[in-house]
Amino acid sequence: MTDQYADGAASQAQGKAQKGLGKLVGDQKLQVEGAYNDAKGKSLEQFGKAMDAVDRLVEKAPADYRPKAREVAAAARKKPLLTTLSVAGVGLLLAGLASRGMRRR
């Protein structure tokens, strides 16, 4: 389990507690902060799950490629936002290319 996964679960729990307390005392600012922390926690948890999957893939890679794959995974772990945006950008690019190919048929 990655640190991001654990941090995400903690942030989510904190956010839910803040939202509940905010509702209980009628503090809208606390509710908003709780919603933010809950969303942040969910994002970190999903990133952690993705990094766990990457680690499993690295271990299945051919032995010659594992050191470089570990370097890339470590760099991705240090910059979760940049990694997420990069992956999303590549996904959008591939989806756009695939949909263009479907329209030509």
mmCIF file of N, CA, C and O in Angstrom:
data_model
loop_
_atom_site.group_PDB
_atom_site.id
_atom_site.type_symbol
_atom_site.label_atom_id
_atom_site.label_comp_id
_atom_site.label_asym_id
_atom_site.label_seq_id
_atom_site.Cartn_x
_atom_site.Cartn_y
_atom_site.Cartn_z
ATOM 1 N N MET A 1 0.853 -1.174 0.000
ATOM 2 C CA MET A 1 0.000 0.000 0.000
ATOM 3 C C MET A 1 0.904 1.244 0.000
ATOM 4 O O MET A 1 1.855 1.340 0.746
ATOM 5 N N THR A 2 0.596 2.178 -0.856
ATOM 6 C CA THR A 2 1.405 3.379 -0.977
ATOM 7 C C THR A 2 1.037 4.409 0.088
ATOM 8 O O THR A 2 -0.035 4.351 0.698
ATOM 9 N N ASP A 3 1.941 5.357 0.297
ATOM 10 C CA ASP A 3 1.674 6.439 1.243
ATOM 11 C C ASP A 3 0.457 7.258 0.813
ATOM 12 O O ASP A 3 -0.315 7.709 1.650
ATOM 13 N N GLN A 4 0.308 7.461 -0.492
ATOM 14 C CA GLN A 4 -0.822 8.248 -0.992
ATOM 15 C C GLN A 4 -2.146 7.596 -0.629
ATOM 16 O O GLN A 4 -3.107 8.282 -0.305
ATOM 17 N N TYR A 5 -2.185 6.284 -0.672
ATOM 18 C CA TYR A 5 -3.412 5.561 -0.343
ATOM 19 C C TYR A 5 -3.767 5.796 1.123
ATOM 20 O O TYR A 5 -4.911 6.108 1.458
ATOM 21 N N ALA A 6 -2.782 5.663 2.002
ATOM 22 C CA ALA A 6 -3.014 5.870 3.435
ATOM 23 C C ALA A 6 -3.362 7.331 3.730
ATOM 24 O O ALA A 6 -4.283 7.615 4.509
ATOM 25 N N ASP A 7 -2.624 8.258 3.113
ATOM 26 C CA ASP A 7 -2.923 9.685 3.300
ATOM 27 C C ASP A 7 -4.328 10.015 2.801
ATOM 28 O O ASP A 7 -5.033 10.823 3.402
ATOM 29 N N GLY A 8 -4.710 9.404 1.707
ATOM 30 C CA GLY A 8 -6.037 9.634 1.142
ATOM 31 C C GLY A 8 -7.137 9.162 2.074
ATOM 32 O O GLY A 8 -8.131 9.857 2.285
ATOM 33 N N ALA A 9 -6.950 7.990 2.652
ATOM 34 C CA ALA A 9 -7.951 7.462 3.586
ATOM 35 C C ALA A 9 -8.067 8.368 4.812
ATOM 36 O O ALA A 9 -9.180 8.643 5.292
ATOM 37 N N ALA A 10 -6.937 8.869 5.301
ATOM 38 C CA ALA A 10 -6.953 9.763 6.472
ATOM 39 C C ALA A 10 -7.630 11.083 6.133
ATOM 40 O O ALA A 10 -8.442 11.600 6.916
ATOM 41 N N SER A 11 -7.325 11.643 4.971
ATOM 42 C CA SER A 11 -7.927 12.908 4.550
ATOM 43 C C SER A 11 -9.434 12.758 4.351
ATOM 44 O O SER A 11 -10.221 13.643 4.690
ATOM 45 N N GLN A 12 -9.821 11.611 3.808
ATOM 46 C CA GLN A 12 -11.242 11.337 3.592
ATOM 47 C C GLN A 12 -11.977 11.272 4.936
ATOM 48 O O GLN A 12 -13.057 11.849 5.084
ATOM 49 N N ALA A 13 -11.396 10.581 5.896
ATOM 50 C CA ALA A 13 -12.016 10.463 7.221
ATOM 51 C C ALA A 13 -12.123 11.836 7.885
ATOM 52 O O ALA A 13 -13.158 12.176 8.472
ATOM 53 N N GLN A 14 -11.069 12.637 7.760
ATOM 54 C CA GLN A 14 -11.087 13.984 8.320
ATOM 55 C C GLN A 14 -12.178 14.819 7.652
ATOM 56 O O GLN A 14 -12.916 15.533 8.322
ATOM 57 N N GLY A 15 -12.283 14.722 6.347
ATOM 58 C CA GLY A 15 -13.284 15.482 5.603
ATOM 59 C C GLY A 15 -14.697 15.112 6.002
ATOM 60 O O GLY A 15 -15.555 15.983 6.198
ATOM 61 N N LYS A 16 -14.940 13.816 6.158
ATOM 62 C CA LYS A 16 -16.281 13.376 6.549
ATOM 63 C C LYS A 16 -16.623 13.873 7.955
ATOM 64 O O LYS A 16 -17.758 14.287 8.218
ATOM 65 N N ALA A 17 -15.634 13.847 8.849
ATOM 66 C CA ALA A 17 -15.862 14.341 10.207
ATOM 67 C C ALA A 17 -16.145 15.854 10.187
ATOM 68 O O ALA A 17 -17.051 16.326 10.879
ATOM 69 N N GLN A 18 -15.379 16.585 9.381
ATOM 70 C CA GLN A 18 -15.596 18.032 9.278
ATOM 71 C C GLN A 18 -16.980 18.342 8.714
ATOM 72 O O GLN A 18 -17.668 19.233 9.216
ATOM 73 N N LYS A 19 -17.367 17.624 7.666
ATOM 74 C CA LYS A 19 -18.700 17.856 7.082
ATOM 75 C C LYS A 19 -19.785 17.585 8.110
ATOM 76 O O LYS A 19 -20.733 18.368 8.251
ATOM 77 N N GLY A 20 -19.665 16.487 8.827
ATOM 78 C CA GLY A 20 -20.665 16.135 9.832
ATOM 79 C C GLY A 20 -20.734 17.157 10.945
ATOM 80 O O GLY A 20 -21.827 17.582 11.350
ATOM 81 N N LEU A 21 -19.575 17.576 11.436
ATOM 82 C CA LEU A 21 -19.541 18.575 12.504
ATOM 83 C C LEU A 21 -20.088 19.911 11.998
ATOM 84 O O LEU A 21 -20.834 20.590 12.703
ATOM 85 N N GLY A 22 -19.730 20.257 10.781
ATOM 86 C CA GLY A 22 -20.228 21.496 10.191
ATOM 87 C C GLY A 22 -21.745 21.510 10.088
ATOM 88 O O GLY A 22 -22.393 22.519 10.371
ATOM 89 N N LYS A 23 -22.312 20.384 9.681
ATOM 90 C CA LYS A 23 -23.775 20.282 9.606
ATOM 91 C C LYS A 23 -24.388 20.374 10.996
ATOM 92 O O LYS A 23 -25.419 21.018 11.194
ATOM 93 N N LEU A 24 -23.752 19.723 11.958
ATOM 94 C CA LEU A 24 -24.271 19.691 13.322
ATOM 95 C C LEU A 24 -24.328 21.081 13.943
ATOM 96 O O LEU A 24 -25.319 21.438 14.578
ATOM 97 N N VAL A 25 -23.268 21.873 13.736
ATOM 98 C CA VAL A 25 -23.218 23.205 14.351
ATOM 99 C C VAL A 25 -23.668 24.312 13.398
ATOM 100 O O VAL A 25 -23.701 25.472 13.777
ATOM 101 N N GLY A 26 -23.988 23.946 12.162
ATOM 102 C CA GLY A 26 -24.457 24.944 11.194
ATOM 103 C C GLY A 26 -23.351 25.824 10.636
ATOM 104 O O GLY A 26 -23.590 26.966 10.254
ATOM 105 N N ASP A 27 -22.127 25.304 10.578
ATOM 106 C CA ASP A 27 -20.978 26.061 10.070
ATOM 107 C C ASP A 27 -20.722 25.661 8.616
ATOM 108 O O ASP A 27 -20.165 24.605 8.337
ATOM 109 N N GLN A 28 -21.132 26.527 7.693
ATOM 110 C CA GLN A 28 -21.010 26.216 6.268
ATOM 111 C C GLN A 28 -19.547 26.141 5.828
ATOM 112 O O GLN A 28 -19.188 25.313 5.002
ATOM 113 N N LYS A 29 -18.696 26.991 6.400
ATOM 114 C CA LYS A 29 -17.278 26.978 6.034
ATOM 115 C C LYS A 29 -16.650 25.626 6.394
ATOM 116 O O LYS A 29 -15.894 25.054 5.609
ATOM 117 N N LEU A 30 -16.992 25.103 7.550
ATOM 118 C CA LEU A 30 -16.470 23.808 7.972
ATOM 119 C C LEU A 30 -16.987 22.690 7.065
ATOM 120 O O LEU A 30 -16.255 21.758 6.736
ATOM 121 N N GLN A 31 -18.220 22.809 6.623
ATOM 122 C CA GLN A 31 -18.783 21.822 5.693
ATOM 123 C C GLN A 31 -18.022 21.838 4.366
ATOM 124 O O GLN A 31 -17.715 20.783 3.805
ATOM 125 N N VAL A 32 -17.712 23.034 3.874
ATOM 126 C CA VAL A 32 -16.985 23.162 2.602
ATOM 127 C C VAL A 32 -15.565 22.613 2.748
ATOM 128 O O VAL A 32 -15.075 21.891 1.867
ATOM 129 N N GLU A 33 -14.903 22.934 3.858
ATOM 130 C CA GLU A 33 -13.560 22.398 4.097
ATOM 131 C C GLU A 33 -13.603 20.877 4.183
ATOM 132 O O GLU A 33 -12.718 20.182 3.669
ATOM 133 N N GLY A 34 -14.654 20.355 4.802
ATOM 134 C CA GLY A 34 -14.812 18.910 4.894
ATOM 135 C C GLY A 34 -15.012 18.278 3.533
ATOM 136 O O GLY A 34 -14.431 17.224 3.225
ATOM 137 N N ALA A 35 -15.820 18.906 2.696
ATOM 138 C CA ALA A 35 -16.048 18.389 1.342
ATOM 139 C C ALA A 35 -14.746 18.400 0.546
ATOM 140 O O ALA A 35 -14.449 17.454 -0.202
ATOM 141 N N TYR A 36 -13.955 19.470 0.712
ATOM 142 C CA TYR A 36 -12.660 19.565 0.024
ATOM 143 C C TYR A 36 -11.740 18.426 0.480
ATOM 144 O O TYR A 36 -11.136 17.734 -0.349
ATOM 145 N N ASN A 37 -11.621 18.229 1.803
ATOM 146 C CA ASN A 37 -10.742 17.180 2.313
ATOM 147 C C ASN A 37 -11.216 15.790 1.912
ATOM 148 O O ASN A 37 -10.402 14.903 1.641
ATOM 149 N N ASP A 38 -12.515 15.598 1.867
ATOM 150 C CA ASP A 38 -13.072 14.318 1.433
ATOM 151 C C ASP A 38 -12.699 14.053 -0.029
ATOM 152 O O ASP A 38 -12.217 12.961 -0.379
ATOM 153 N N ALA A 39 -12.882 15.048 -0.889
ATOM 154 C CA ALA A 39 -12.537 14.899 -2.316
ATOM 155 C C ALA A 39 -11.032 14.698 -2.499
ATOM 156 O O ALA A 39 -10.598 13.860 -3.303
ATOM 157 N N LYS A 40 -10.248 15.463 -1.750
ATOM 158 C CA LYS A 40 -8.790 15.317 -1.812
ATOM 159 C C LYS A 40 -8.391 13.899 -1.406
ATOM 160 O O LYS A 40 -7.554 13.267 -2.048
ATOM 161 N N GLY A 41 -9.012 13.396 -0.357
ATOM 162 C CA GLY A 41 -8.716 12.049 0.111
ATOM 163 C C GLY A 41 -9.064 10.996 -0.918
ATOM 164 O O GLY A 41 -8.303 10.046 -1.140
ATOM 165 N N LYS A 42 -10.221 11.159 -1.562
ATOM 166 C CA LYS A 42 -10.620 10.197 -2.597
ATOM 167 C C LYS A 42 -9.614 10.201 -3.748
ATOM 168 O O LYS A 42 -9.262 9.150 -4.280
ATOM 169 N N SER A 43 -9.169 11.400 -4.128
ATOM 170 C CA SER A 43 -8.197 11.515 -5.224
ATOM 171 C C SER A 43 -6.880 10.840 -4.853
ATOM 172 O O SER A 43 -6.307 10.093 -5.650
ATOM 173 N N LEU A 44 -6.392 11.127 -3.645
ATOM 174 C CA LEU A 44 -5.132 10.521 -3.210
ATOM 175 C C LEU A 44 -5.256 9.004 -3.109
ATOM 176 O O LEU A 44 -4.331 8.268 -3.470
ATOM 177 N N GLU A 45 -6.388 8.545 -2.631
ATOM 178 C CA GLU A 45 -6.601 7.107 -2.508
ATOM 179 C C GLU A 45 -6.579 6.435 -3.885
ATOM 180 O O GLU A 45 -5.946 5.394 -4.071
ATOM 181 N N GLN A 46 -7.235 7.040 -4.856
ATOM 182 C CA GLN A 46 -7.232 6.488 -6.213
ATOM 183 C C GLN A 46 -5.833 6.520 -6.819
ATOM 184 O O GLN A 46 -5.415 5.585 -7.500
ATOM 185 N N PHE A 47 -5.095 7.605 -6.566
ATOM 186 C CA PHE A 47 -3.719 7.696 -7.056
ATOM 187 C C PHE A 47 -2.873 6.591 -6.425
ATOM 188 O O PHE A 47 -2.073 5.951 -7.095
ATOM 189 N N GLY A 48 -3.079 6.361 -5.128
ATOM 190 C CA GLY A 48 -2.351 5.294 -4.442
ATOM 191 C C GLY A 48 -2.648 3.930 -5.037
ATOM 192 O O GLY A 48 -1.741 3.107 -5.223
ATOM 193 N N LYS A 49 -3.911 3.682 -5.342
ATOM 194 C CA LYS A 49 -4.284 2.413 -5.971
ATOM 195 C C LYS A 49 -3.605 2.269 -7.337
ATOM 196 O O LYS A 49 -3.131 1.193 -7.701
ATOM 197 N N ALA A 50 -3.574 3.362 -8.084
ATOM 198 C CA ALA A 50 -2.931 3.335 -9.401
ATOM 199 C C ALA A 50 -1.432 3.056 -9.263
ATOM 200 O O ALA A 50 -0.865 2.274 -10.040
ATOM 201 N N MET A 51 -0.796 3.669 -8.270
ATOM 202 C CA MET A 51 0.636 3.450 -8.080
ATOM 203 C C MET A 51 0.908 2.012 -7.632
ATOM 204 O O MET A 51 1.926 1.429 -8.002
ATOM 205 N N ASP A 52 0.006 1.439 -6.845
ATOM 206 C CA ASP A 52 0.147 0.024 -6.482
ATOM 207 C C ASP A 52 0.111 -0.845 -7.742
ATOM 208 O O ASP A 52 0.889 -1.794 -7.883
ATOM 209 N N ALA A 53 -0.791 -0.519 -8.654
ATOM 210 C CA ALA A 53 -0.886 -1.270 -9.915
ATOM 211 C C ALA A 53 0.387 -1.100 -10.737
ATOM 212 O O ALA A 53 0.882 -2.062 -11.350
ATOM 213 N N VAL A 54 0.936 0.115 -10.753
ATOM 214 C CA VAL A 54 2.185 0.367 -11.483
ATOM 215 C C VAL A 54 3.310 -0.472 -10.878
ATOM 216 O O VAL A 54 4.104 -1.077 -11.603
ATOM 217 N N ASP A 55 3.375 -0.525 -9.547
ATOM 218 C CA ASP A 55 4.415 -1.327 -8.896
ATOM 219 C C ASP A 55 4.310 -2.802 -9.280
ATOM 220 O O ASP A 55 5.316 -3.461 -9.521
ATOM 221 N N ARG A 56 3.074 -3.310 -9.371
ATOM 222 C CA ARG A 56 2.893 -4.708 -9.781
ATOM 223 C C ARG A 56 3.353 -4.915 -11.228
ATOM 224 O O ARG A 56 3.963 -5.927 -11.561
ATOM 225 N N LEU A 57 3.077 -3.931 -12.090
ATOM 226 C CA LEU A 57 3.510 -4.033 -13.487
ATOM 227 C C LEU A 57 5.031 -3.985 -13.598
ATOM 228 O O LEU A 57 5.626 -4.700 -14.413
ATOM 229 N N VAL A 58 5.650 -3.123 -12.792
ATOM 230 C CA VAL A 58 7.116 -3.008 -12.818
ATOM 231 C C VAL A 58 7.743 -4.354 -12.481
ATOM 232 O O VAL A 58 8.714 -4.781 -13.115
ATOM 233 N N GLU A 59 7.188 -5.035 -11.498
ATOM 234 C CA GLU A 59 7.750 -6.329 -11.097
ATOM 235 C C GLU A 59 7.556 -7.400 -12.170
ATOM 236 O O GLU A 59 8.292 -8.379 -12.197
ATOM 237 N N LYS A 60 6.591 -7.218 -13.053
ATOM 238 C CA LYS A 60 6.361 -8.183 -14.133
ATOM 239 C C LYS A 60 7.180 -7.843 -15.378
ATOM 240 O O LYS A 60 7.241 -8.643 -16.313
ATOM 241 N N ALA A 61 7.788 -6.659 -15.393
ATOM 242 C CA ALA A 61 8.574 -6.236 -16.557
ATOM 243 C C ALA A 61 9.828 -7.100 -16.674
ATOM 244 O O ALA A 61 10.309 -7.663 -15.680
ATOM 245 N N PRO A 62 10.365 -7.195 -17.892
ATOM 246 C CA PRO A 62 11.630 -7.929 -18.055
ATOM 247 C C PRO A 62 12.715 -7.319 -17.152
ATOM 248 O O PRO A 62 12.736 -6.105 -16.908
ATOM 249 N N ALA A 63 13.586 -8.167 -16.650
ATOM 250 C CA ALA A 63 14.603 -7.745 -15.679
ATOM 251 C C ALA A 63 15.434 -6.555 -16.168
ATOM 252 O O ALA A 63 15.800 -5.688 -15.378
ATOM 253 N N ASP A 64 15.718 -6.503 -17.456
ATOM 254 C CA ASP A 64 16.532 -5.406 -18.001
ATOM 255 C C ASP A 64 15.849 -4.051 -17.861
ATOM 256 O O ASP A 64 16.517 -3.023 -17.777
ATOM 257 N N TYR A 65 14.522 -4.029 -17.857
ATOM 258 C CA TYR A 65 13.774 -2.773 -17.830
ATOM 259 C C TYR A 65 13.348 -2.340 -16.432
ATOM 260 O O TYR A 65 12.892 -1.212 -16.241
ATOM 261 N N ARG A 66 13.465 -3.221 -15.450
ATOM 262 C CA ARG A 66 12.955 -2.913 -14.116
ATOM 263 C C ARG A 66 13.595 -1.690 -13.467
ATOM 264 O O ARG A 66 12.880 -0.866 -12.897
ATOM 265 N N PRO A 67 14.932 -1.519 -13.514
ATOM 266 C CA PRO A 67 15.511 -0.331 -12.861
ATOM 267 C C PRO A 67 14.956 0.987 -13.423
ATOM 268 O O PRO A 67 14.603 1.891 -12.665
ATOM 269 N N LYS A 68 14.852 1.087 -14.734
ATOM 270 C CA LYS A 68 14.320 2.311 -15.343
ATOM 271 C C LYS A 68 12.832 2.471 -15.007
ATOM 272 O O LYS A 68 12.370 3.579 -14.719
ATOM 273 N N ALA A 69 12.094 1.375 -15.026
ATOM 274 C CA ALA A 69 10.677 1.430 -14.686
ATOM 275 C C ALA A 69 10.489 1.886 -13.240
ATOM 276 O O ALA A 69 9.586 2.658 -12.935
ATOM 277 N N ARG A 70 11.359 1.436 -12.337
ATOM 278 C CA ARG A 70 11.282 1.873 -10.933
ATOM 279 C C ARG A 70 11.570 3.363 -10.806
ATOM 280 O O ARG A 70 10.946 4.055 -10.013
ATOM 281 N N GLU A 71 12.526 3.859 -11.595
ATOM 282 C CA GLU A 71 12.832 5.303 -11.588
ATOM 283 C C GLU A 71 11.623 6.114 -12.026
ATOM 284 O O GLU A 71 11.292 7.136 -11.419
ATOM 285 N N VAL A 72 10.988 5.682 -13.096
ATOM 286 C CA VAL A 72 9.816 6.400 -13.609
ATOM 287 C C VAL A 72 8.688 6.372 -12.585
ATOM 288 O O VAL A 72 8.035 7.387 -12.333
ATOM 289 N N ALA A 73 8.462 5.225 -11.963
ATOM 290 C CA ALA A 73 7.409 5.112 -10.951
ATOM 291 C C ALA A 73 7.712 6.010 -9.753
ATOM 292 O O ALA A 73 6.813 6.668 -9.215
ATOM 293 N N ALA A 74 8.967 6.078 -9.346
ATOM 294 C CA ALA A 74 9.343 6.936 -8.216
ATOM 295 C C ALA A 74 9.133 8.407 -8.557
ATOM 296 O O ALA A 74 8.653 9.192 -7.728
ATOM 297 N N ALA A 75 9.470 8.794 -9.775
ATOM 298 C CA ALA A 75 9.255 10.182 -10.198
ATOM 299 C C ALA A 75 7.763 10.505 -10.240
ATOM 300 O O ALA A 75 7.342 11.596 -9.832
ATOM 301 N N ALA A 76 6.958 9.561 -10.703
ATOM 302 C CA ALA A 76 5.510 9.767 -10.753
ATOM 303 C C ALA A 76 4.939 9.930 -9.349
ATOM 304 O O ALA A 76 4.046 10.740 -9.113
ATOM 305 N N ARG A 77 5.473 9.182 -8.404
ATOM 306 C CA ARG A 77 4.997 9.239 -7.023
ATOM 307 C C ARG A 77 5.295 10.602 -6.386
ATOM 308 O O ARG A 77 4.526 11.086 -5.567
ATOM 309 N N LYS A 78 6.393 11.222 -6.794
ATOM 310 C CA LYS A 78 6.783 12.516 -6.214
ATOM 311 C C LYS A 78 5.907 13.664 -6.714
ATOM 312 O O LYS A 78 5.780 14.681 -6.055
ATOM 313 N N LYS A 79 5.322 13.509 -7.893
ATOM 314 C CA LYS A 79 4.508 14.575 -8.491
ATOM 315 C C LYS A 79 3.155 14.015 -8.924
ATOM 316 O O LYS A 79 2.888 13.845 -10.116
ATOM 317 N N PRO A 80 2.272 13.749 -7.948
ATOM 318 C CA PRO A 80 1.002 13.107 -8.299
ATOM 319 C C PRO A 80 0.113 13.939 -9.219
ATOM 320 O O PRO A 80 -0.526 13.393 -10.111
ATOM 321 N N LEU A 81 0.087 15.251 -9.032
ATOM 322 C CA LEU A 81 -0.769 16.083 -9.883
ATOM 323 C C LEU A 81 -0.272 16.074 -11.319
ATOM 324 O O LEU A 81 -1.054 15.881 -12.256
ATOM 325 N N LEU A 82 1.017 16.266 -11.507
ATOM 326 C CA LEU A 82 1.589 16.252 -12.853
ATOM 327 C C LEU A 82 1.375 14.892 -13.520
ATOM 328 O O LEU A 82 1.009 14.814 -14.696
ATOM 329 N N THR A 83 1.553 13.828 -12.750
ATOM 330 C CA THR A 83 1.353 12.484 -13.287
ATOM 331 C C THR A 83 -0.095 12.282 -13.714
ATOM 332 O O THR A 83 -0.376 11.782 -14.805
ATOM 333 N N THR A 84 -1.020 12.683 -12.850
ATOM 334 C CA THR A 84 -2.441 12.520 -13.157
ATOM 335 C C THR A 84 -2.823 13.307 -14.398
ATOM 336 O O THR A 84 -3.522 12.801 -15.280
ATOM 337 N N LEU A 85 -2.363 14.556 -14.484
ATOM 338 C CA LEU A 85 -2.672 15.377 -15.654
ATOM 339 C C LEU A 85 -2.048 14.801 -16.924
ATOM 340 O O LEU A 85 -2.670 14.827 -17.989
ATOM 341 N N SER A 86 -0.842 14.284 -16.808
ATOM 342 C CA SER A 86 -0.181 13.699 -17.978
ATOM 343 C C SER A 86 -0.940 12.471 -18.485
ATOM 344 O O SER A 86 -1.179 12.327 -19.680
ATOM 345 N N VAL A 87 -1.328 11.612 -17.554
ATOM 346 C CA VAL A 87 -2.066 10.407 -17.937
ATOM 347 C C VAL A 87 -3.419 10.783 -18.540
ATOM 348 O O VAL A 87 -3.850 10.221 -19.546
ATOM 349 N N ALA A 88 -4.081 11.761 -17.926
ATOM 350 C CA ALA A 88 -5.380 12.207 -18.452
ATOM 351 C C ALA A 88 -5.212 12.799 -19.855
ATOM 352 O O ALA A 88 -6.026 12.544 -20.745
ATOM 353 N N GLY A 89 -4.158 13.574 -20.058
ATOM 354 C CA GLY A 89 -3.905 14.160 -21.377
ATOM 355 C C GLY A 89 -3.668 13.108 -22.430
ATOM 356 O O GLY A 89 -4.220 13.176 -23.536
ATOM 357 N N VAL A 90 -2.878 12.114 -22.098
ATOM 358 C CA VAL A 90 -2.622 11.024 -23.046
ATOM 359 C C VAL A 90 -3.920 10.269 -23.333
ATOM 360 O O VAL A 90 -4.215 9.927 -24.477
ATOM 361 N N GLY A 91 -4.712 10.045 -22.289
ATOM 362 C CA GLY A 91 -5.998 9.365 -22.474
ATOM 363 C C GLY A 91 -6.930 10.130 -23.394
ATOM 364 O O GLY A 91 -7.570 9.557 -24.277
ATOM 365 N N LEU A 92 -7.002 11.450 -23.190
ATOM 366 C CA LEU A 92 -7.844 12.280 -24.063
ATOM 367 C C LEU A 92 -7.340 12.269 -25.502
ATOM 368 O O LEU A 92 -8.124 12.214 -26.448
ATOM 369 N N LEU A 93 -6.030 12.335 -25.655
ATOM 370 C CA LEU A 93 -5.438 12.290 -26.995
ATOM 371 C C LEU A 93 -5.773 10.976 -27.692
ATOM 372 O O LEU A 93 -6.218 10.967 -28.850
ATOM 373 N N LEU A 94 -5.607 9.875 -26.982
ATOM 374 C CA LEU A 94 -5.919 8.575 -27.573
ATOM 375 C C LEU A 94 -7.404 8.428 -27.876
ATOM 376 O O LEU A 94 -7.782 7.882 -28.912
ATOM 377 N N ALA A 95 -8.257 8.941 -26.977
ATOM 378 C CA ALA A 95 -9.700 8.878 -27.216
ATOM 379 C C ALA A 95 -10.074 9.706 -28.444
ATOM 380 O O ALA A 95 -10.905 9.289 -29.258
ATOM 381 N N GLY A 96 -9.440 10.873 -28.591
ATOM 382 C CA GLY A 96 -9.701 11.715 -29.761
ATOM 383 C C GLY A 96 -9.275 11.039 -31.051
ATOM 384 O O GLY A 96 -9.992 11.066 -32.051
ATOM 385 N N LEU A 97 -8.114 10.415 -31.013
ATOM 386 C CA LEU A 97 -7.631 9.710 -32.201
ATOM 387 C C LEU A 97 -8.530 8.521 -32.530
ATOM 388 O O LEU A 97 -8.829 8.267 -33.701
ATOM 389 N N ALA A 98 -8.968 7.816 -31.508
ATOM 390 C CA ALA A 98 -9.838 6.660 -31.738
ATOM 391 C C ALA A 98 -11.189 7.091 -32.292
ATOM 392 O O ALA A 98 -11.724 6.448 -33.210
ATOM 393 N N SER A 99 -11.739 8.184 -31.778
ATOM 394 C CA SER A 99 -13.046 8.621 -32.272
ATOM 395 C C SER A 99 -12.945 9.151 -33.698
ATOM 396 O O SER A 99 -13.855 8.978 -34.494
ATOM 397 N N ARG A 100 -11.841 9.762 -34.045
ATOM 398 C CA ARG A 100 -11.632 10.211 -35.429
ATOM 399 C C ARG A 100 -11.556 9.037 -36.382
ATOM 400 O O ARG A 100 -12.107 9.055 -37.472
ATOM 401 N N GLY A 101 -10.889 7.975 -35.923
ATOM 402 C CA GLY A 101 -10.780 6.772 -36.747
ATOM 403 C C GLY A 101 -12.119 6.102 -36.943
ATOM 404 O O GLY A 101 -12.409 5.560 -37.997
ATOM 405 N N MET A 102 -12.986 6.170 -35.915
ATOM 406 C CA MET A 102 -14.323 5.569 -36.015
ATOM 407 C C MET A 102 -15.200 6.353 -36.984
ATOM 408 O O MET A 102 -16.006 5.785 -37.690
ATOM 409 N N ARG A 103 -15.039 7.678 -37.023
ATOM 410 C CA ARG A 103 -15.864 8.519 -37.902
ATOM 411 C C ARG A 103 -15.517 8.295 -39.359
ATOM 412 O O ARG A 103 -16.349 8.477 -40.237
ATOM 413 N N ARG A 104 -14.297 7.944 -39.648
ATOM 414 C CA ARG A 104 -13.863 7.767 -41.048
ATOM 415 C C ARG A 104 -14.424 6.487 -41.655
ATOM 416 O O ARG A 104 -14.433 6.337 -42.847
ATOM 417 N N ARG A 105 -14.844 5.573 -40.841
ATOM 418 C CA ARG A 105 -15.345 4.289 -41.359
ATOM 419 C C ARG A 105 -16.659 4.391 -41.963
ATOM 420 O O ARG A 105 -17.544 4.959 -41.984
#
